[in-house]
Short mmCIF file of C-alpha atoms and ligand atoms in Angstrom, two decimals:
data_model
loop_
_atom_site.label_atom_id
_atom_site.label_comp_id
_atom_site.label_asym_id
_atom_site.label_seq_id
_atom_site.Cartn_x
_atom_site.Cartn_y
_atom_site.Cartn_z
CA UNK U 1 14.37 16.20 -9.05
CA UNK U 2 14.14 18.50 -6.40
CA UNK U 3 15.50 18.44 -2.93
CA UNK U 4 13.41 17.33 -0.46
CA UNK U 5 13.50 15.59 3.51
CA UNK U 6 11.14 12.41 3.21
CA UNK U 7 10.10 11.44 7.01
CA UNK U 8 7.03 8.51 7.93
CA UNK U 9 7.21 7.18 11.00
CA UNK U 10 3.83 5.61 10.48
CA UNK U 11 3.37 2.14 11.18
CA UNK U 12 0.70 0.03 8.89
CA UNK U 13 -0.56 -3.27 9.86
CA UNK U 14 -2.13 -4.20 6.66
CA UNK U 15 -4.78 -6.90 5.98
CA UNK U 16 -7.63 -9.40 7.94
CA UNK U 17 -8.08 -9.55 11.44
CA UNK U 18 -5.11 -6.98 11.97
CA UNK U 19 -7.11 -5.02 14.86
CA UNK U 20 -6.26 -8.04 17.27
CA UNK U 21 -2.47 -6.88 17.00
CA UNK U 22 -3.13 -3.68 18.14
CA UNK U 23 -2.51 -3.97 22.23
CA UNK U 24 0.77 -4.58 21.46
CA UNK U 25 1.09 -1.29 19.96
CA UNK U 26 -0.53 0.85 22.69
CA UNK U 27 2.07 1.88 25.91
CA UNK U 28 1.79 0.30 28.59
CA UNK U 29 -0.80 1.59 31.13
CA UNK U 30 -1.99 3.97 28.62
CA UNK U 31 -5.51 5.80 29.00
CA UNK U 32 -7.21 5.69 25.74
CA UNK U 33 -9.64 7.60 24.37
CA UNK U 34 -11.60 6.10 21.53
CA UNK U 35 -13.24 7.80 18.94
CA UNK U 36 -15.72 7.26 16.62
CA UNK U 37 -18.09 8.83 14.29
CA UNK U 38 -22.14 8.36 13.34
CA UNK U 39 -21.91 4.72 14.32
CA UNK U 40 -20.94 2.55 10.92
CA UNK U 41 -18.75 0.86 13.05
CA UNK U 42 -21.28 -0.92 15.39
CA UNK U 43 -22.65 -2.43 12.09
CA UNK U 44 -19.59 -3.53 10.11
CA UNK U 45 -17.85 -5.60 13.92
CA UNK U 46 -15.60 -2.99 14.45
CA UNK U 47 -16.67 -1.78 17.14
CA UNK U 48 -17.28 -5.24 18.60
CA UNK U 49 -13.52 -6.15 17.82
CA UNK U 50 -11.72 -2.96 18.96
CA UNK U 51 -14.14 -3.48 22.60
CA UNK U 52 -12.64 -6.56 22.50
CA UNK U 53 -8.72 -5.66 22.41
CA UNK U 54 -9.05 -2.84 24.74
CA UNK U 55 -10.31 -5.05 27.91
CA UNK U 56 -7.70 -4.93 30.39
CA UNK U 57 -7.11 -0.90 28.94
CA UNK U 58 -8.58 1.99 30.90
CA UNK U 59 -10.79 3.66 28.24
CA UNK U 60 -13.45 5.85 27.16
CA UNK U 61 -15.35 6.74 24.19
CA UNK U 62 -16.09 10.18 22.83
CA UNK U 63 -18.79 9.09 19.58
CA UNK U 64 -20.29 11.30 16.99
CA UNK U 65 -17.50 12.70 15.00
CA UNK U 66 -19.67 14.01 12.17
CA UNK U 67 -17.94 14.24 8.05
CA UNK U 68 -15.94 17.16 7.71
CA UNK U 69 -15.70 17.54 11.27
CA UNK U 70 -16.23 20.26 13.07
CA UNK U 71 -14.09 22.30 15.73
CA UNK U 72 -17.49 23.41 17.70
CA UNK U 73 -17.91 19.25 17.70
CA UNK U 74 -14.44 18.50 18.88
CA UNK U 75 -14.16 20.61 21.64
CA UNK U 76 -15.92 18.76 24.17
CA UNK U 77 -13.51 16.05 23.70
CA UNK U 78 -10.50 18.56 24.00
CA UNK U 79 -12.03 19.42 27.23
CA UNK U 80 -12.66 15.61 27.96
CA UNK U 81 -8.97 14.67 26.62
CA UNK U 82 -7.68 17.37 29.43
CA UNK U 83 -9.70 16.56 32.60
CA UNK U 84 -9.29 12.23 32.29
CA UNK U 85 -5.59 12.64 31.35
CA UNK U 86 -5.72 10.99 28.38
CA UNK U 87 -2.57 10.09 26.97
CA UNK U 88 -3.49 7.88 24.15
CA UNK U 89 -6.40 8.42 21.13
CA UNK U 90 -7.87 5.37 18.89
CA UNK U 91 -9.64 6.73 15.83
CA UNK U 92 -11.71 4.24 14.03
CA UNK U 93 -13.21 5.41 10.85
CA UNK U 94 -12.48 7.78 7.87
CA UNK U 95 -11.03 10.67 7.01
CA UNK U 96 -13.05 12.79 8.95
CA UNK U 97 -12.79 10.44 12.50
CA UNK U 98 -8.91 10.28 11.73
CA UNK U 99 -8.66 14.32 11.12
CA UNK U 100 -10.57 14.85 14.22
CA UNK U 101 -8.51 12.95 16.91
CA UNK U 102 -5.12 14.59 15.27
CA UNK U 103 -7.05 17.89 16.03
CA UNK U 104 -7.85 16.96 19.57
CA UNK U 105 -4.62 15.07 19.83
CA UNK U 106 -2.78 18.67 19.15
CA UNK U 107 -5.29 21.04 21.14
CA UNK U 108 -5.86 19.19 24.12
CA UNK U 109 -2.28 19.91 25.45
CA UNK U 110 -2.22 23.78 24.10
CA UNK U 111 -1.30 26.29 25.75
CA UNK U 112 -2.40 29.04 23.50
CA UNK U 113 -5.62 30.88 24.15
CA UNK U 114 -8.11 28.67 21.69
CA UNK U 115 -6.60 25.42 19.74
CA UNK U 116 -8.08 27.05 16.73
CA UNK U 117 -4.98 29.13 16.82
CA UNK U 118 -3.65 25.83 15.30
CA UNK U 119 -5.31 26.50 11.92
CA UNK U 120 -6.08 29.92 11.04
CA UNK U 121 -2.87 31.46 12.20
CA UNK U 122 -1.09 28.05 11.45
CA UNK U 123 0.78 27.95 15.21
CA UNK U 124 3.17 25.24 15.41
CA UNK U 125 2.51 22.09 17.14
CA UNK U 126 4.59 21.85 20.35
CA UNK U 127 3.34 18.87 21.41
CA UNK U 128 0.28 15.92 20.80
CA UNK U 129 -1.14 13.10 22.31
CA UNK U 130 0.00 9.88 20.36
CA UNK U 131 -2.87 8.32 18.01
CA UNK U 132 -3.20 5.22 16.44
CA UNK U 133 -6.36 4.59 13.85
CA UNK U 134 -8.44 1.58 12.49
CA UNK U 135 -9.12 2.91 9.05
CA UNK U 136 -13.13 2.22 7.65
CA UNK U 137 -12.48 4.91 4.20
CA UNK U 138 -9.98 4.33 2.19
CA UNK U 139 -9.67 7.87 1.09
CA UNK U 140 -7.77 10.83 2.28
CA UNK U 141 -4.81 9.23 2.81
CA UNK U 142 -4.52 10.63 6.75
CA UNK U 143 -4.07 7.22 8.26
CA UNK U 144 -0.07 7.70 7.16
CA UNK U 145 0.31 11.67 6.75
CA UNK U 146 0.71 14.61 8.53
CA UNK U 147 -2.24 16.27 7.36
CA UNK U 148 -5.98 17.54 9.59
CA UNK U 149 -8.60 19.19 7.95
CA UNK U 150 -11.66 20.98 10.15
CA UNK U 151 -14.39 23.15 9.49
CA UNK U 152 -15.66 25.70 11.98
CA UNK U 153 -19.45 26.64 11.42
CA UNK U 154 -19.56 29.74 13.56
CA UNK U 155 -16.88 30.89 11.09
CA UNK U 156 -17.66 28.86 7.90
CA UNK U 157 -13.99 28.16 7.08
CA UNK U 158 -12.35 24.80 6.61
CA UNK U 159 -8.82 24.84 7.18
CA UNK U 160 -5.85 22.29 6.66
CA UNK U 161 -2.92 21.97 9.65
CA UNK U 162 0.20 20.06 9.41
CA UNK U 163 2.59 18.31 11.84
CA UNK U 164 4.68 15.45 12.29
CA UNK U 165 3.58 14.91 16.10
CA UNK U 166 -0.13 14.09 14.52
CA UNK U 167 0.94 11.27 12.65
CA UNK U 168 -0.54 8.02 13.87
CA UNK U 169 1.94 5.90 15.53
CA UNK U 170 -0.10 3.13 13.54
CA UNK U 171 -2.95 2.84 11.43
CA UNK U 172 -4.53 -0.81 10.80
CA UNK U 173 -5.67 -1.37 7.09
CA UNK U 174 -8.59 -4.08 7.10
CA UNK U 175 -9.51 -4.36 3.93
CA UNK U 176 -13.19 -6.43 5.52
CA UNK U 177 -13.81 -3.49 7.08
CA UNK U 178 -14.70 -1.48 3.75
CA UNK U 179 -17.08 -4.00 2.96
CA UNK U 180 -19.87 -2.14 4.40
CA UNK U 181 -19.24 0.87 2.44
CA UNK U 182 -22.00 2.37 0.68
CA UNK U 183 -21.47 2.73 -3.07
CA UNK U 184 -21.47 6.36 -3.12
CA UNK U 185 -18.51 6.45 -0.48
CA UNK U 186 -16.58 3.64 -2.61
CA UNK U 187 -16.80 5.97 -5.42
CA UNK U 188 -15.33 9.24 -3.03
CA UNK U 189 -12.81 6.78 -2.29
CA UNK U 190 -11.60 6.51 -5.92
CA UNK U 191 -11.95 10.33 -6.79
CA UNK U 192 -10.33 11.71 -3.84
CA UNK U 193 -7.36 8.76 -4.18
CA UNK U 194 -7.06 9.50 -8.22
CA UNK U 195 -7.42 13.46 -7.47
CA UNK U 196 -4.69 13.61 -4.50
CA UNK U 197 -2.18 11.57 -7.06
CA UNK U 198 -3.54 14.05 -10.01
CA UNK U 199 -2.53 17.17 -7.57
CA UNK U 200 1.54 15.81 -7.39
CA UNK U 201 1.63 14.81 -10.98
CA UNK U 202 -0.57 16.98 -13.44
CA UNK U 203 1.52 20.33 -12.41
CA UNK U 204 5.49 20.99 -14.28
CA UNK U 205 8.13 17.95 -14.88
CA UNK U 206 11.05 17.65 -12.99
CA UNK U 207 13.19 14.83 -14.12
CA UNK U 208 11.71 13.27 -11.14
CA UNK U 209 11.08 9.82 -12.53
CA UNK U 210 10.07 7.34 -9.87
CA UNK U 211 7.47 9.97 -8.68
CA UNK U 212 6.05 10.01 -11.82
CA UNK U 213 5.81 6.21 -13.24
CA UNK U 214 4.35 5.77 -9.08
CA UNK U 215 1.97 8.16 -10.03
CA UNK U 216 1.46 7.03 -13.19
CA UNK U 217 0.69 3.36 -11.55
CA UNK U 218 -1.57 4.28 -9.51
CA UNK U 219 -3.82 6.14 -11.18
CA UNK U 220 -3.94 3.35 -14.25
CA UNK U 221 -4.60 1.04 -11.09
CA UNK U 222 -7.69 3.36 -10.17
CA UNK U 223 -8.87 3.76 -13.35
CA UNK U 224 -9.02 -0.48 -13.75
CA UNK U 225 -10.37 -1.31 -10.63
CA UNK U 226 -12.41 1.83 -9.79
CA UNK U 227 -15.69 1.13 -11.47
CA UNK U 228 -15.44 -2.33 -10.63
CA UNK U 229 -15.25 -1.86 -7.02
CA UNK U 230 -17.74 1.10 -7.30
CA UNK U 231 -20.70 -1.20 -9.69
CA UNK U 232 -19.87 -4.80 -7.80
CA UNK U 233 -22.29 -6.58 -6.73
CA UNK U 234 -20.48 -8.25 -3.78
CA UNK U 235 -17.24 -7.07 -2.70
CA UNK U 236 -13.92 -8.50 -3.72
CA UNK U 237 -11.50 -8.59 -0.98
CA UNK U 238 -8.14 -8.39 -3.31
CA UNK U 239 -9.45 -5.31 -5.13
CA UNK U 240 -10.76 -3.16 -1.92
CA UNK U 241 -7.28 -4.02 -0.62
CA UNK U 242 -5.36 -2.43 -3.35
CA UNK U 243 -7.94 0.25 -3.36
CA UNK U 244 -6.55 0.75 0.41
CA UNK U 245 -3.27 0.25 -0.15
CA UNK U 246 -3.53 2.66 -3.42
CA UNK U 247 -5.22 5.43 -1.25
CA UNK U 248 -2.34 5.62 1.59
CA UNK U 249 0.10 5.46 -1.11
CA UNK U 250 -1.46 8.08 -2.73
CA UNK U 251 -0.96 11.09 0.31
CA UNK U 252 2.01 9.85 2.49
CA UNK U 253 4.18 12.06 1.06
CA UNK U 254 5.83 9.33 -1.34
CA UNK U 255 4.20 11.16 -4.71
CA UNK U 256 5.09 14.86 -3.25
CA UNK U 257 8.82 14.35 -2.35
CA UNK U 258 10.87 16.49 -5.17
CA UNK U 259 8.13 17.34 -7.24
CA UNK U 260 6.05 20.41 -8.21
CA UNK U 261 2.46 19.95 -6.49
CA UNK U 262 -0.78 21.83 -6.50
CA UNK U 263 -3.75 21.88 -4.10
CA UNK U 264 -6.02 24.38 -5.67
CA UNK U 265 -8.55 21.59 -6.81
CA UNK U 266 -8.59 20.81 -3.26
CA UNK U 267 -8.82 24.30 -1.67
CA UNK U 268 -11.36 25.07 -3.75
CA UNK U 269 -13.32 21.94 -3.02
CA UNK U 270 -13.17 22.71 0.39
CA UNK U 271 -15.09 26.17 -0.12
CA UNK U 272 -17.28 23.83 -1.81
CA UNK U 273 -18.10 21.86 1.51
CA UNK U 274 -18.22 24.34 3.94
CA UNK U 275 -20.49 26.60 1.83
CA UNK U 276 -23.03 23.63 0.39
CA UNK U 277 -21.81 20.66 2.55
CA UNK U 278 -20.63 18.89 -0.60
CA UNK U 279 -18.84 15.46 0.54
CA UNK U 280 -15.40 16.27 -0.27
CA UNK U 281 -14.72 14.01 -3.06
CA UNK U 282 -17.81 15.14 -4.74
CA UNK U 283 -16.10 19.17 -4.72
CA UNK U 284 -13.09 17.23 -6.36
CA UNK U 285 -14.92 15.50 -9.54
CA UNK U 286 -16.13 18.97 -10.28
CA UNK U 287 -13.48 21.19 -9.68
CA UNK U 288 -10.41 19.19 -11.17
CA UNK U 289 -11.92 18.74 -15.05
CA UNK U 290 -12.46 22.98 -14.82
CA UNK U 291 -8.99 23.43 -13.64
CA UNK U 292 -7.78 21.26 -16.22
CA UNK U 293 -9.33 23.42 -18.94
CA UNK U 294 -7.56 26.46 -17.09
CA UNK U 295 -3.76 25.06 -17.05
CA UNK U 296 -4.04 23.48 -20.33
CA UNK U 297 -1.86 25.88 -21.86
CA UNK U 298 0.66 26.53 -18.96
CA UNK U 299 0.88 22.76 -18.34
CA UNK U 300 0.92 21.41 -21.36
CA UNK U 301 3.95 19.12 -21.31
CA UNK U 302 2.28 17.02 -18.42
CA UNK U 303 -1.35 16.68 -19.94
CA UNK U 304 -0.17 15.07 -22.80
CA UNK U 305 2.12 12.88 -20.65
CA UNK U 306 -0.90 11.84 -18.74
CA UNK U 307 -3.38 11.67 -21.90
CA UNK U 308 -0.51 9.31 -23.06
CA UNK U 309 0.60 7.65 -20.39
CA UNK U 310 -2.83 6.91 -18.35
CA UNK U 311 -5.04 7.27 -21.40
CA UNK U 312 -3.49 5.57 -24.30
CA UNK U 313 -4.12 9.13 -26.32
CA UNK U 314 -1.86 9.33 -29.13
CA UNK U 315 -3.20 11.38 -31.36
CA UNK U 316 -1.22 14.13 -33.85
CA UNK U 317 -2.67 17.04 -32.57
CA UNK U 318 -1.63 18.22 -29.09
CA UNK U 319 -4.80 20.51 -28.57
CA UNK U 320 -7.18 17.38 -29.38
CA UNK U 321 -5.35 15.01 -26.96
CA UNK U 322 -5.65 17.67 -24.27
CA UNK U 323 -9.25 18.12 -25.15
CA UNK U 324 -9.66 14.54 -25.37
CA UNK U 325 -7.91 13.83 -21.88
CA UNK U 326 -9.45 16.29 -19.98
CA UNK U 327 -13.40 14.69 -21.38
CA UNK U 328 -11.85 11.12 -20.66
CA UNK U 329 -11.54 12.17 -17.06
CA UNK U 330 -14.85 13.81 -16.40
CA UNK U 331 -16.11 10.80 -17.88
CA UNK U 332 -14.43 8.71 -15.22
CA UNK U 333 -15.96 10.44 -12.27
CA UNK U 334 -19.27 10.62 -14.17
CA UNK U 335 -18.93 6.59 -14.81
CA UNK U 336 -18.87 6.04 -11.25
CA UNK U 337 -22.03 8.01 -10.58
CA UNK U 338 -20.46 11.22 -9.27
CA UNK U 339 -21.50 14.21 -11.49
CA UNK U 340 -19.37 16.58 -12.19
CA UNK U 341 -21.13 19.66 -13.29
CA UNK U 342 -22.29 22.45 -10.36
CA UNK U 343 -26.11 22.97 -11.41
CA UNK U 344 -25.77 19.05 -10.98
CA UNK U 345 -26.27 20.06 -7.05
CA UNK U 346 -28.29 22.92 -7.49
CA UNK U 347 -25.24 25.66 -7.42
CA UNK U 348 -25.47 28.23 -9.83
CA UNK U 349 -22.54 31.02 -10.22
CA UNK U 350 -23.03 32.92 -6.75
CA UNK U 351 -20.65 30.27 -5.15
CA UNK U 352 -18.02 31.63 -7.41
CA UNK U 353 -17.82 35.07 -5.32
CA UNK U 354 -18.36 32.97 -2.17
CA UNK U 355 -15.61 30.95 -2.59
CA UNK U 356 -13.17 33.90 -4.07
CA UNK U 357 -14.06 36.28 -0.48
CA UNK U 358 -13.77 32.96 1.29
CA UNK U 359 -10.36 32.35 -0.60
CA UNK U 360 -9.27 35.99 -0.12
CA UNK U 361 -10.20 36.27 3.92
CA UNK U 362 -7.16 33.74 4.28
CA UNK U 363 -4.54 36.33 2.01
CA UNK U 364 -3.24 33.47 0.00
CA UNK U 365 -0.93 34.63 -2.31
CA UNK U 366 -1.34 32.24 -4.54
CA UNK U 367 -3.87 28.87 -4.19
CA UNK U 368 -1.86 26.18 -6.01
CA UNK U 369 1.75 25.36 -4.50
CA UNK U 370 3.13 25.35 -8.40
CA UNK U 371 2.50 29.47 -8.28
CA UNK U 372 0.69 29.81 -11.14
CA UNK U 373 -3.10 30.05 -9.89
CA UNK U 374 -4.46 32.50 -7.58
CA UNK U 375 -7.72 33.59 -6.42
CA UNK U 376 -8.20 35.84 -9.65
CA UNK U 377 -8.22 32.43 -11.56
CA UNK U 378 -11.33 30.73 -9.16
CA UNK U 379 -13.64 32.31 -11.66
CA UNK U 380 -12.63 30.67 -14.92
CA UNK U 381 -11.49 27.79 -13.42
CA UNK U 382 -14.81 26.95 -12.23
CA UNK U 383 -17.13 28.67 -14.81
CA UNK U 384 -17.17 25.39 -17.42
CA UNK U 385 -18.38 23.80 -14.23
CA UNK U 386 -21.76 25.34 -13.58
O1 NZQ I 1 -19.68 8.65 10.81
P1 NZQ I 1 -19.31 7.25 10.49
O2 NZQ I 1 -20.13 6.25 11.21
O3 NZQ I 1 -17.83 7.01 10.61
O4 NZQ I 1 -19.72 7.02 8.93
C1 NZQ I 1 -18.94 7.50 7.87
C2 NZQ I 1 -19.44 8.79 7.26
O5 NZQ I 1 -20.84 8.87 7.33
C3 NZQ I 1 -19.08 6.54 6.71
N1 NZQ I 1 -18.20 5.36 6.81
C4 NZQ I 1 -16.88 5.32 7.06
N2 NZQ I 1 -16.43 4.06 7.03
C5 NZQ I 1 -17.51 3.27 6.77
C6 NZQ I 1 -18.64 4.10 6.64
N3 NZQ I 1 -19.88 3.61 6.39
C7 NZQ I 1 -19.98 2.28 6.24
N4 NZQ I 1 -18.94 1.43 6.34
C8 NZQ I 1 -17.70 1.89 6.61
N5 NZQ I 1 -16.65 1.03 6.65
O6 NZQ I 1 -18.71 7.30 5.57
C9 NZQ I 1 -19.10 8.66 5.79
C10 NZQ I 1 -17.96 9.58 5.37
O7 NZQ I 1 -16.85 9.41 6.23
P2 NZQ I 1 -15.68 10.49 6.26
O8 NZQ I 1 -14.69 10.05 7.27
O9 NZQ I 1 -16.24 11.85 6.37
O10 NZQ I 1 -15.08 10.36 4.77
P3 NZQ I 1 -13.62 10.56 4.21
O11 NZQ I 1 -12.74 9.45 4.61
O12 NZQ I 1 -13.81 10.82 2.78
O13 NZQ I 1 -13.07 11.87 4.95
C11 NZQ I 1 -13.38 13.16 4.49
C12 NZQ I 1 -12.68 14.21 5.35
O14 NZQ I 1 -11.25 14.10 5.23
C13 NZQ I 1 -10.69 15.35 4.81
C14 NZQ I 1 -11.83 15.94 4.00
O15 NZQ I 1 -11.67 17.32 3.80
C15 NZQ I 1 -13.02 15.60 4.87
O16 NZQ I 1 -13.13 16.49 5.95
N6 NZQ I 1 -9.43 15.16 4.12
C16 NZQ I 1 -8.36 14.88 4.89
C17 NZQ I 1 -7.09 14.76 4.34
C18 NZQ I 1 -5.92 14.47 5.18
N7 NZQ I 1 -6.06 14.43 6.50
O17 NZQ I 1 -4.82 14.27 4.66
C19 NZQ I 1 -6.83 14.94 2.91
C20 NZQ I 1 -8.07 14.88 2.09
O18 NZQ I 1 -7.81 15.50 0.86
C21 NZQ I 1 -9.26 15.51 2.73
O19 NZQ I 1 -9.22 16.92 2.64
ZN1 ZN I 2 -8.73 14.78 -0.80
#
């Protein structure tokens, strides 16, 4: 196993009715600025119950966050976050809600010339405004990391920051809330939570054991429960909370600690969203089975691992397990309704030289943190994909 400094400071309070025990977790006197997206919440009681526990607060709303937001859409509530001296932010909703309040949280107190500074020349955060979130998605994982992705349209990039001043100081985990997901979210859900896990584990071995069998549990939990969640009639409450609980688990740094990760399945696929506004899970059913095909070789010892260990695969011949694997789990996404193939959304093979200048504008040296992908290998990663 490899060395490594594990720090969460994140604070979950996990299951029904948990938004009532939020006051005690705000400071005292605190300003807050709530912040929500498109509106789900006023139909699922959120919104309702979070108005509720925030009388006797001095607060204000900034609404609108749109998916994969964007830094042109955030800005007013930088400027907002500045001139009511706000010194507390409630996100409620997914990813994208929960991304954009750690962006405002670090750019309203810059002192830099534009907070965008933050993400394309990666300047450290000095200092945020404390957040706490009410997550809606179970997704991304950013309710307990350290992670913010945003888009900027005037530039068409979509860029990742990092710090451990943007994690929330809590995130409640109501599994009722999810009921009101749409099935095509549920299933983004279950990609993106089986692809971050895939991205720690489906890379080089390390003698790092616990990471792995956590991995491994997790995705043989996703694979069970995904399609039920996804196809169900009515929701169950037990299975969208381990789908919740499996998604935080999946990108709070537990699987990364001391092993060998990736990324490029997710750098890609976010080319993939800024260029064709692909929801972000969606880039990842695609990507991931062509990238598969491309490490087959390199990676070997792990794909038969996981075509053993996840997929019962035992077959003689190494190349037909691989082969075998890597159909089983284009399969999966395609089983819950998410497929996988690029002409599927109308993209032919111009997005491959898109993506590589895209790629190249940002001088990556390589696009996977194992070191053994860069942008030279976009093209045959993704050509099986069109
Ligand atoms: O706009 P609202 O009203 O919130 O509606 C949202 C949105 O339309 C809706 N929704 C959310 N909760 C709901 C609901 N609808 C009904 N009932 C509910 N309970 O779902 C739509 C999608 O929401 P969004 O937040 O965009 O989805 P997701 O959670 O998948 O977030 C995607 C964003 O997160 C980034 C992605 O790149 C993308 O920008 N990621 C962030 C990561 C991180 N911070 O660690 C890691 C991920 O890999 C990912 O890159
Ligand atoms: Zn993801």
């Amino acid at each position: 196993m490899n060395n490594f400094e594990f720090y969460n400071p994140v604070r979950i309070l996990f299951g029904k009715g948990q938004i009532a025990s939020i006051p005690a977790h705000l400071p005292d006197g605190c300003k807050v600025l709530w912040l929500y997206g498109s509106g789900s919440i006023k139909k699922n009681g959120v919104y309702e119950q979070v108005k509720e526990i925030l009388e006797g607060f001095d607060w204000i709303e900034f609404s609108g966050v749109r998916p994969n937001p964007m830094y042109e859409d955030l800005m007013p509530a930088v400027k907002l976050a500045r001139e009511k001296c706000i010194d507390f932010i409630l996100a409620t909703g997914g990813g994208s809600v929960i991304d954009a309040a750690k962006f405002i949280a670090a750019a309203a107190p810059y002192t830099g010339e534009d907070p965008w500074e933050l993400l394309s020349d990666q300047v450290e955060v000095k200092q945020a405004i404390p957040i706490g979130t009410v997550l809606t998605l179970p997704a991304t994982g950013s309710e307990m990391n350290w992670n913010s992705v945003i888009s900027r349209e005037s530039t068409g990039q979509k860029l990742p920051f990092r710090s451990h001043l943007i994690m929330p100081r809590f995130s409640v985990l109501d599994p009722e809330v999810t009921f009101s997901l749409p099935k095509h979210q549920l299933a983004n859900g279950v990609i993106d939570t089986y692809v971050h896990v895939m991205e720690q584990y489906l890379t080089y071995p390390v003698h790092a054991w616990v990471q792995d069998r956590f991995a491994e549990s997790l995705l043989q939990l996703l694979k069970e429960i995904g399609p039920k969640i996804v196809h169900a009639e009515e929701p169950d409450y037990d299975r969208r909370a381990n789908l919740m609980w499996a998604a935080t688990q999946a990108l709070n740094s537990n699987l990364s600690m001391g092993v060998v990760t990736d990324w490029a399945t997710h750098w890609i696929g976010h080319e993939l969203t800024i260029l064709y506004g692909l929801d972000h899970a969606v880039t990842l059913a695609i990507v991931l089975p062509g990238l598969m095909r491309y490490v087959r070789e390199m990676r070997q010892e792990r794909m038969l691992q996981y075509a053993e260990n996840i997929l019962g695969i035992h077959t003689l011949d190494t190349q037909t397990s691989i082969e075998e694997a890597i159909w089983q789990t284009e399969q999966f996404f395609q089983s819950l309704d998410v497929p996988t193939k690029l002409s599927d959304y109308g993209i032919g093979r111009e997005a491959i030289e898109k993506i590589e200048d895209n790629m190249r504008r940002r001088g990556l040296e390589y696009i996977s943190q194992a070191k053994d992908l860069t942008v030279n290998d976009i093209n045959a990663i993704l050509q099986p994909q069109l």
